[in-house]
Coordinates of C-alpha atoms in Angstrom, one line a residue:
M4 CA -18.3 22.9 -110.0
A5 CA -21.5 22.4 -112.0
Y6 CA -19.6 22.7 -115.3
A7 CA -16.9 20.4 -114.3
V8 CA -19.4 17.4 -113.8
P9 CA -20.1 16.1 -117.4
S10 CA -22.9 13.8 -116.5
N11 CA -26.5 15.1 -116.6
R12 CA -27.4 12.3 -114.1
L13 CA -24.7 13.0 -111.6
R14 CA -24.6 16.9 -111.8
P15 CA -27.6 17.4 -109.6
Y16 CA -25.8 15.8 -106.7
V17 CA -23.5 18.7 -106.5
L18 CA -26.3 20.6 -105.0
P19 CA -26.8 18.5 -101.8
F20 CA -23.0 18.5 -101.3
V21 CA -22.9 22.3 -101.5
G22 CA -26.1 22.6 -99.4
V23 CA -24.5 20.6 -96.5
V24 CA -21.2 22.7 -96.8
H25 CA -23.2 25.9 -96.8
A26 CA -25.3 24.9 -93.9
G27 CA -22.2 23.9 -91.9
A28 CA -20.5 27.2 -92.7
T29 CA -23.7 29.1 -91.7
V30 CA -23.9 27.4 -88.3
N31 CA -20.2 28.3 -87.7
A32 CA -20.7 31.9 -88.9
V33 CA -23.8 32.5 -86.8
A34 CA -22.0 31.2 -83.7
Q35 CA -19.3 33.8 -84.0
E36 CA -19.3 37.3 -82.8
Y37 CA -19.6 39.6 -85.8
A38 CA -16.5 41.6 -86.8
P39 CA -15.9 43.8 -89.9
V40 CA -14.0 42.4 -92.9
G41 CA -12.2 44.6 -95.4
D42 CA -12.6 48.1 -94.1
E43 CA -16.1 47.2 -92.9
W44 CA -17.4 46.4 -96.3
M45 CA -18.4 43.0 -95.2
M46 CA -19.7 41.9 -91.9
L47 CA -22.4 39.3 -90.6
D48 CA -24.4 41.4 -88.4
P49 CA -27.5 40.0 -86.4
L50 CA -29.8 41.0 -89.3
G51 CA -27.6 39.2 -91.8
K52 CA -27.5 36.2 -89.5
I53 CA -31.2 35.7 -89.8
L54 CA -31.1 36.1 -93.5
L55 CA -28.3 33.6 -93.8
L56 CA -30.2 31.1 -91.6
S57 CA -33.3 31.5 -93.8
V58 CA -31.5 31.0 -97.0
S59 CA -29.2 28.2 -95.8
G60 CA -32.1 26.1 -94.2
L61 CA -34.3 26.5 -97.4
F62 CA -31.4 25.7 -99.8
L63 CA -30.3 22.7 -97.8
C64 CA -33.9 21.1 -98.2
C65 CA -34.2 22.2 -101.9
S66 CA -30.8 20.9 -102.7
F67 CA -31.8 17.4 -101.6
Y68 CA -35.1 17.8 -103.4
A69 CA -33.4 18.8 -106.7
P70 CA -31.9 15.4 -107.9
G71 CA -35.3 13.8 -107.6
Y72 CA -36.8 16.7 -109.6
L73 CA -34.2 16.8 -112.2
R74 CA -34.5 13.1 -112.8
F75 CA -37.9 13.7 -114.4
R76 CA -36.4 16.6 -116.5
N77 CA -33.6 14.7 -118.3
E78 CA -34.8 15.7 -121.8
R79 CA -32.4 18.7 -121.7
S80 CA -29.1 19.6 -120.0
N81 CA -29.3 20.7 -116.4
R82 CA -25.8 22.3 -116.4
N83 CA -27.0 25.9 -116.4
F84 CA -29.8 25.2 -113.9
V85 CA -27.3 23.7 -111.5
A86 CA -24.8 26.5 -111.9
C87 CA -27.3 29.4 -111.7
L88 CA -28.8 27.9 -108.6
L89 CA -25.5 27.9 -106.9
I90 CA -24.8 31.5 -108.1
L91 CA -28.1 32.6 -106.7
V92 CA -27.3 31.1 -103.2
A93 CA -23.9 32.6 -103.3
M94 CA -25.4 36.1 -104.1
M95 CA -28.1 35.7 -101.4
S96 CA -25.2 34.9 -98.9
L97 CA -23.3 38.1 -100.1
V98 CA -26.5 40.1 -99.3
A99 CA -26.3 38.8 -95.8
Y100 CA -22.8 40.0 -95.4
A101 CA -22.7 43.3 -97.4
Q102 CA -22.3 46.5 -95.3
H103 CA -21.3 48.7 -98.2
L104 CA -24.5 49.8 -99.9
G105 CA -22.9 49.6 -103.3
V106 CA -21.9 45.9 -102.7
L107 CA -25.4 45.3 -101.4
W108 CA -26.9 46.7 -104.6
V109 CA -24.6 44.6 -106.8
A110 CA -25.5 41.4 -104.8
V111 CA -29.2 42.1 -105.2
E112 CA -29.0 42.7 -108.9
A113 CA -26.9 39.6 -109.3
T114 CA -29.7 37.5 -107.8
T115 CA -31.9 39.0 -110.4
L116 CA -29.7 37.8 -113.2
A117 CA -29.0 34.3 -111.7
A118 CA -32.7 33.6 -111.1
A119 CA -33.7 34.3 -114.7
P120 CA -32.5 31.1 -116.4
L121 CA -34.0 29.2 -113.6
I122 CA -37.4 30.5 -114.3
H123 CA -37.5 29.6 -118.0
F124 CA -36.0 26.1 -117.4
R125 CA -39.0 24.4 -119.0
Y126 CA -38.6 26.5 -122.1
T127 CA -42.3 26.9 -122.8
P128 CA -43.6 30.1 -124.4
K129 CA -45.2 31.1 -121.1
A130 CA -42.1 30.4 -119.1
I131 CA -40.1 32.6 -121.5
E132 CA -42.7 35.4 -121.2
A133 CA -42.6 35.1 -117.5
T134 CA -38.8 35.4 -117.5
W135 CA -38.8 38.5 -119.6
K136 CA -41.5 40.1 -117.4
Y137 CA -39.3 39.2 -114.3
L138 CA -36.3 40.6 -115.9
I139 CA -37.9 43.8 -117.0
V140 CA -39.9 44.7 -113.9
C141 CA -37.1 43.7 -111.5
S142 CA -34.5 45.6 -113.6
V143 CA -36.6 48.8 -113.3
G144 CA -36.8 48.3 -109.6
I145 CA -33.0 47.8 -109.3
A146 CA -32.5 50.9 -111.5
L147 CA -34.6 52.9 -109.1
A148 CA -32.6 51.5 -106.2
L149 CA -29.5 52.7 -107.9
L150 CA -30.9 56.2 -108.4
G151 CA -31.8 56.1 -104.7
L152 CA -28.1 55.4 -103.8
Y153 CA -27.2 58.5 -105.9
F154 CA -29.7 60.5 -103.9
L155 CA -28.3 59.1 -100.7
A156 CA -24.7 59.9 -101.7
Y157 CA -25.8 63.5 -102.5
S158 CA -27.4 63.9 -99.2
T159 CA -24.2 63.2 -97.4
L160 CA -22.6 66.2 -99.0
T161 CA -23.9 68.5 -96.2
A162 CA -22.0 66.3 -93.7
G163 CA -18.8 68.1 -94.5
D164 CA -16.4 65.2 -94.7
A165 CA -18.8 63.1 -96.7
P166 CA -18.7 59.4 -95.3
K167 CA -18.4 56.4 -97.5
L168 CA -21.4 54.3 -98.3
V169 CA -20.6 52.0 -95.5
L170 CA -23.6 51.4 -93.3
S171 CA -21.8 52.1 -90.0
D172 CA -20.5 55.5 -91.3
L173 CA -23.7 56.5 -92.7
V174 CA -25.6 55.7 -89.5
R175 CA -23.0 57.7 -87.4
S176 CA -23.3 60.7 -89.6
A177 CA -27.0 60.5 -90.6
H178 CA -28.0 63.5 -88.5
N179 CA -25.8 65.8 -90.6
F180 CA -27.4 64.8 -93.9
S181 CA -29.8 66.8 -96.1
A182 CA -33.3 65.7 -94.9
P183 CA -35.0 66.3 -98.2
W184 CA -32.5 64.3 -100.2
L185 CA -32.4 61.6 -97.5
R186 CA -36.1 61.1 -97.7
A187 CA -36.1 61.0 -101.5
A188 CA -33.3 58.4 -101.3
F189 CA -35.4 56.3 -98.9
L190 CA -38.6 56.4 -101.0
T191 CA -36.7 55.6 -104.2
L192 CA -34.8 52.7 -102.5
L193 CA -38.1 51.5 -100.9
V194 CA -39.8 51.4 -104.3
G195 CA -36.8 49.9 -106.0
Y196 CA -36.0 47.1 -103.6
G197 CA -39.9 46.9 -102.8
T198 CA -40.2 45.7 -106.5
K199 CA -37.8 42.9 -105.9
M200 CA -39.5 42.1 -102.7
G201 CA -42.8 41.9 -104.4
L202 CA -44.7 44.5 -102.4
A203 CA -47.9 45.8 -104.1
P204 CA -48.3 47.5 -106.5
M205 CA -44.7 46.5 -107.7
H206 CA -45.6 42.9 -107.4
T207 CA -46.5 42.3 -111.1
W208 CA -43.7 39.9 -111.9
K209 CA -44.6 37.4 -109.2
P210 CA -47.6 35.7 -110.5
D211 CA -46.1 34.7 -113.9
A212 CA -42.6 34.0 -112.4
Y213 CA -43.8 31.8 -109.6
G214 CA -46.5 30.2 -111.8
E215 CA -44.0 29.1 -114.5
A216 CA -40.9 28.4 -112.5
P217 CA -40.1 24.9 -111.2
G218 CA -41.2 24.3 -107.6
L219 CA -37.8 24.4 -106.1
V220 CA -37.0 27.6 -107.9
G221 CA -40.3 29.2 -106.7
A222 CA -39.4 28.2 -103.1
M223 CA -35.9 29.9 -103.5
L224 CA -37.5 33.1 -105.0
A225 CA -40.3 33.2 -102.4
G226 CA -38.3 32.4 -99.3
G227 CA -34.8 33.7 -100.2
L228 CA -34.8 36.4 -103.0
T229 CA -37.5 38.5 -101.4
S230 CA -36.1 38.2 -98.0
C231 CA -32.8 39.7 -99.4
A232 CA -34.8 42.7 -100.7
F233 CA -36.4 43.0 -97.3
V234 CA -33.2 43.0 -95.5
A235 CA -31.8 45.7 -98.0
I236 CA -34.6 48.0 -97.2
L237 CA -34.0 47.5 -93.5
R238 CA -30.4 48.4 -93.9
V239 CA -31.5 51.7 -95.5
S240 CA -34.1 52.5 -92.9
M241 CA -31.4 52.2 -90.3
I242 CA -29.9 55.4 -91.8
L243 CA -33.4 57.2 -91.8
V244 CA -34.0 56.2 -88.2
A245 CA -30.7 57.6 -87.2
A246 CA -31.5 60.8 -88.9
G247 CA -34.7 61.2 -86.9
Q248 CA -37.0 60.2 -89.7
A249 CA -38.4 57.1 -88.0
A250 CA -42.1 58.3 -88.3
M251 CA -41.8 58.6 -92.0
V252 CA -40.2 55.2 -92.3
S253 CA -43.0 53.6 -90.2
R254 CA -45.8 55.2 -92.3
A255 CA -44.2 54.1 -95.6
W256 CA -43.8 50.5 -94.3
I257 CA -47.4 50.2 -93.1
I258 CA -49.0 51.7 -96.1
L259 CA -47.2 49.3 -98.4
G260 CA -47.9 46.4 -96.0
V261 CA -51.7 47.0 -95.8
S262 CA -51.9 47.6 -99.6
S263 CA -50.1 44.3 -100.3
M264 CA -52.2 42.3 -98.0
A265 CA -55.4 43.9 -99.4
L266 CA -54.3 43.3 -103.0
A267 CA -53.4 39.6 -102.2
A268 CA -56.8 39.1 -100.6
A269 CA -58.7 40.5 -103.6
F270 CA -56.9 38.3 -106.2
L271 CA -56.9 35.1 -104.1
A272 CA -60.7 35.3 -103.9
R273 CA -60.9 34.0 -107.4
Q274 CA -57.6 32.4 -108.1
R275 CA -57.7 28.9 -109.6
D276 CA -54.1 28.4 -110.6
F277 CA -52.5 27.0 -107.4
K278 CA -49.0 28.1 -108.3
R279 CA -50.2 31.7 -109.0
M280 CA -52.1 31.4 -105.8
L281 CA -48.7 30.9 -104.0
A282 CA -47.4 34.1 -105.7
Y283 CA -50.3 36.2 -104.3
S284 CA -49.7 34.5 -101.0
S285 CA -46.1 35.7 -101.1
V286 CA -47.4 39.2 -101.8
E287 CA -49.5 39.0 -98.6
Q288 CA -46.5 37.6 -96.6
M289 CA -44.4 40.5 -97.7
G290 CA -47.2 42.8 -96.5
I291 CA -47.0 41.2 -93.1
L292 CA -43.2 41.7 -93.0
A293 CA -43.8 45.4 -94.0
I294 CA -46.4 46.0 -91.2
G295 CA -44.2 44.4 -88.7
A296 CA -41.2 46.5 -89.8
G297 CA -43.4 49.6 -89.7
L298 CA -44.6 48.9 -86.1
G299 CA -41.0 48.5 -84.8
G300 CA -40.0 46.9 -81.6
L301 CA -42.0 43.9 -80.9
G302 CA -43.5 44.1 -84.4
L303 CA -39.9 44.1 -85.9
F304 CA -39.1 41.0 -83.8
G305 CA -42.2 39.3 -85.2
A306 CA -41.3 40.5 -88.8
L307 CA -37.8 39.1 -88.6
L308 CA -39.2 35.8 -87.1
H309 CA -41.7 35.7 -89.8
M310 CA -39.0 36.1 -92.5
L311 CA -37.5 32.8 -91.2
N312 CA -40.9 31.1 -90.9
N313 CA -42.1 32.2 -94.3
A314 CA -39.0 31.0 -96.0
L315 CA -39.4 27.5 -94.6
A316 CA -43.2 27.3 -94.9
K317 CA -43.2 28.6 -98.5
G318 CA -40.6 25.9 -99.3
V319 CA -43.1 23.3 -98.0
M320 CA -45.9 24.6 -100.4
F321 CA -43.8 25.3 -103.5
L322 CA -42.1 21.8 -103.4
S323 CA -45.3 19.9 -102.8
S324 CA -47.1 21.9 -105.4
G325 CA -44.3 21.0 -107.8
N326 CA -44.9 17.4 -107.2
I327 CA -48.7 17.8 -107.8
H328 CA -48.1 19.8 -110.9
R329 CA -45.9 17.0 -112.2
A330 CA -48.5 14.4 -111.5
Y331 CA -51.3 16.2 -113.2
D332 CA -49.4 18.3 -115.8
S333 CA -51.8 21.1 -114.9
K334 CA -51.9 24.0 -112.3
S335 CA -55.6 24.7 -112.5
S336 CA -57.9 23.6 -109.7
A337 CA -60.4 22.8 -112.5
D338 CA -58.1 19.9 -113.7
V339 CA -56.4 19.0 -110.4
R340 CA -58.7 17.1 -108.0
G341 CA -58.1 14.6 -105.5
A342 CA -54.4 15.0 -105.1
M343 CA -54.5 13.3 -101.8
S344 CA -55.6 10.2 -103.7
R345 CA -53.0 10.2 -106.5
V346 CA -50.0 11.6 -104.6
P347 CA -51.1 11.2 -100.9
L348 CA -47.9 12.5 -99.4
S349 CA -47.5 15.5 -101.6
G350 CA -51.2 16.3 -101.3
G351 CA -51.1 16.0 -97.6
L352 CA -48.0 18.2 -97.2
F353 CA -49.6 20.7 -99.5
L354 CA -52.6 20.9 -97.3
V355 CA -50.6 21.1 -94.1
G356 CA -48.2 23.6 -95.6
F357 CA -51.3 25.7 -96.4
F358 CA -52.3 25.8 -92.7
A359 CA -48.7 26.7 -91.8
V360 CA -48.5 29.5 -94.3
A361 CA -51.8 30.9 -93.4
G362 CA -50.7 31.3 -89.7
S363 CA -52.4 28.5 -88.0
P364 CA -51.2 26.9 -84.8
P365 CA -49.0 25.1 -83.9
F366 CA -46.7 26.2 -86.8
G367 CA -44.1 28.9 -86.6
P368 CA -45.9 31.5 -88.7
F369 CA -48.7 31.5 -86.2
V370 CA -46.2 32.8 -83.6
S371 CA -44.7 35.5 -85.8
V372 CA -48.2 36.7 -87.0
I373 CA -49.6 36.9 -83.5
T374 CA -46.4 38.7 -82.4
I375 CA -47.0 41.5 -85.0
L376 CA -50.8 41.6 -83.9
Q377 CA -49.7 42.1 -80.3
A378 CA -47.3 44.9 -81.2
A379 CA -50.1 46.7 -82.9
M380 CA -52.4 46.2 -79.8
T381 CA -49.8 47.3 -77.3
Q382 CA -49.2 50.5 -79.3
Y383 CA -53.0 51.3 -79.3
R384 CA -53.1 51.0 -83.2
Y385 CA -56.4 49.3 -83.3
G386 CA -57.2 50.4 -86.8
I387 CA -54.1 48.6 -88.1
A388 CA -54.7 45.6 -85.9
A389 CA -58.3 45.3 -87.2
A390 CA -57.4 45.6 -91.0
Y391 CA -54.6 43.0 -90.3
L392 CA -56.9 40.5 -88.9
L393 CA -59.5 41.0 -91.5
L394 CA -57.1 40.6 -94.3
L395 CA -55.6 37.6 -92.7
F396 CA -59.0 35.9 -92.5
L397 CA -59.7 36.9 -96.3
V398 CA -56.5 35.4 -97.5
F399 CA -57.1 32.3 -95.5
A400 CA -60.5 31.9 -97.0
G401 CA -59.3 32.6 -100.6
M402 CA -56.4 30.2 -100.4
G403 CA -58.4 27.6 -98.6
K404 CA -61.0 27.5 -101.4
T405 CA -58.3 26.6 -104.0
V406 CA -56.3 24.2 -101.7
V407 CA -59.4 22.2 -100.8
A408 CA -60.3 21.9 -104.3
V409 CA -56.8 20.6 -105.3
V410 CA -56.4 18.0 -102.6
M411 CA -59.9 16.8 -102.0
G412 CA -62.4 14.9 -104.3
G413 CA -61.9 11.9 -106.6
A414 CA -58.8 11.6 -108.6
D415 CA -58.8 11.5 -112.4
D416 CA -57.2 8.2 -113.3
S417 CA -56.5 8.8 -116.9
P418 CA -53.3 6.8 -117.9
S419 CA -51.6 10.0 -119.3
K420 CA -51.4 11.4 -115.7
R421 CA -49.8 8.4 -114.0
D422 CA -46.1 9.0 -114.8
Y423 CA -45.3 10.4 -111.4
R424 CA -45.7 9.1 -107.9
D425 CA -44.5 10.2 -104.6
N426 CA -40.9 9.1 -103.8
A427 CA -38.4 9.6 -101.0
G428 CA -36.3 12.0 -102.9
T429 CA -39.1 14.6 -103.5
V430 CA -41.0 14.0 -100.3
V431 CA -38.5 13.7 -97.4
P432 CA -37.0 17.2 -98.0
I433 CA -40.5 18.7 -97.8
V434 CA -41.1 16.7 -94.4
V435 CA -37.9 18.1 -93.1
L436 CA -38.9 21.7 -93.9
L437 CA -42.2 21.1 -92.3
T438 CA -40.5 19.8 -89.2
F439 CA -38.5 22.9 -89.0
V440 CA -41.7 25.1 -89.2
L441 CA -43.4 23.0 -86.5
V442 CA -40.4 23.2 -84.1
L443 CA -40.3 27.0 -84.5
G444 CA -44.0 27.1 -83.6
V445 CA -43.7 24.9 -80.6
H446 CA -40.3 26.1 -79.1
L447 CA -38.3 29.0 -80.2
P448 CA -34.6 28.1 -79.5
E449 CA -33.0 30.5 -77.1
T450 CA -30.1 31.2 -79.3
L451 CA -32.3 32.2 -82.1
R452 CA -34.5 34.3 -79.8
T453 CA -31.2 36.1 -78.7
I454 CA -30.2 36.8 -82.3
L455 CA -33.7 38.2 -83.1
Y456 CA -33.4 40.6 -80.2
Q457 CA -30.0 41.7 -81.2
A458 CA -31.2 42.2 -84.7
V459 CA -34.1 44.5 -83.4
D460 CA -31.7 46.5 -81.4
Y461 CA -29.3 46.8 -84.4
V462 CA -32.0 47.9 -86.8
Q463 CA -33.6 50.4 -84.5
V464 CA -30.5 52.7 -84.0
M465 CA -31.2 55.9 -82.3
P466 CA -30.0 59.3 -83.5

């Protein structure tokens, strides 16, 4: 469809059309009872429903933002940009449906390839460097995930009639698999998909990719692509839990989660580039997801809710930061001052988005962050709870220092920096995203709550 529209000016409007269609199809699919398609290779289970809602809601708002953004980037063709963005969303949707681990791997790898042209859209030397770094690091991760699939397939040989790599078959027969090979498979898949998720220390592609990608691309990477990798690991962990290896899975999740939050807190303390700041914030958010998944039960409920909250809240910050970057032609807090004076709407949304992402009330992330803390306390894991709270505070302080520097103070009114001002096309989609985040913090819809509980029960299968 993107290649069929010849006009550079009209082509971006394909995105909101597809966004509306995708959102409508998502609502219809989520409302249906899940049933296997094609010999159980494809099925929208409760876990996939949450991922699909996250991706669809984020893409809907980004698609309406895109025409306003691309209007300021008319010096080159946007044909590949629009096409790759559509492919990226399609592959993320496939991750939500994939029940065959081979199909899941292909879908996750396809998101890597589709995102690469989006990162280097600006064609600057730094953008090209960031793209290559992203491709190399993520490709190594995906290669490790493929090796993990081989280990998993080998572990099934002890089950007699070896099952296919369909999730339901693997869960049913997991107790018969070779335990050493199964553990090796999980650890390799965890590192492989964890690289794509951006867990420390496999996060090294994030600062450059998020720093150089357009704001709407950063939003899709931070809110969609990383969530796909998280769901992929959860699907694999189901097999380990069914095989009686739940303790090992929990330890691995929590170690990576705390490590990710600690690394993010350390780097955010002295981060002056506000787009790279968002990259380290994303590392921290992935750590929160990992800790919730490791705690299980109520913690997993909080992690799945946080996956949705983080996707929407990160969209607010990336889109508003893109507007600020365009107004100042700089990402450094040393150059960007007084954003609320020059671009008051974008500056205000960036500030409010920071409070949302940092887990402040009354926004959705506050609910999910507190839910995970509650899970740690009810399990008497006070050490984890204390570390979690401390790291949340350090991240808040580190991000707050940069955000306040960007939005407050007197604006530099040099004529060279007056080519962009807030407009409806690049502000209204951010307001809609922020409204979603606020609604999820004030009242969690009963339908969504039910899907979340179903997803927790679905993931925590018992041997």
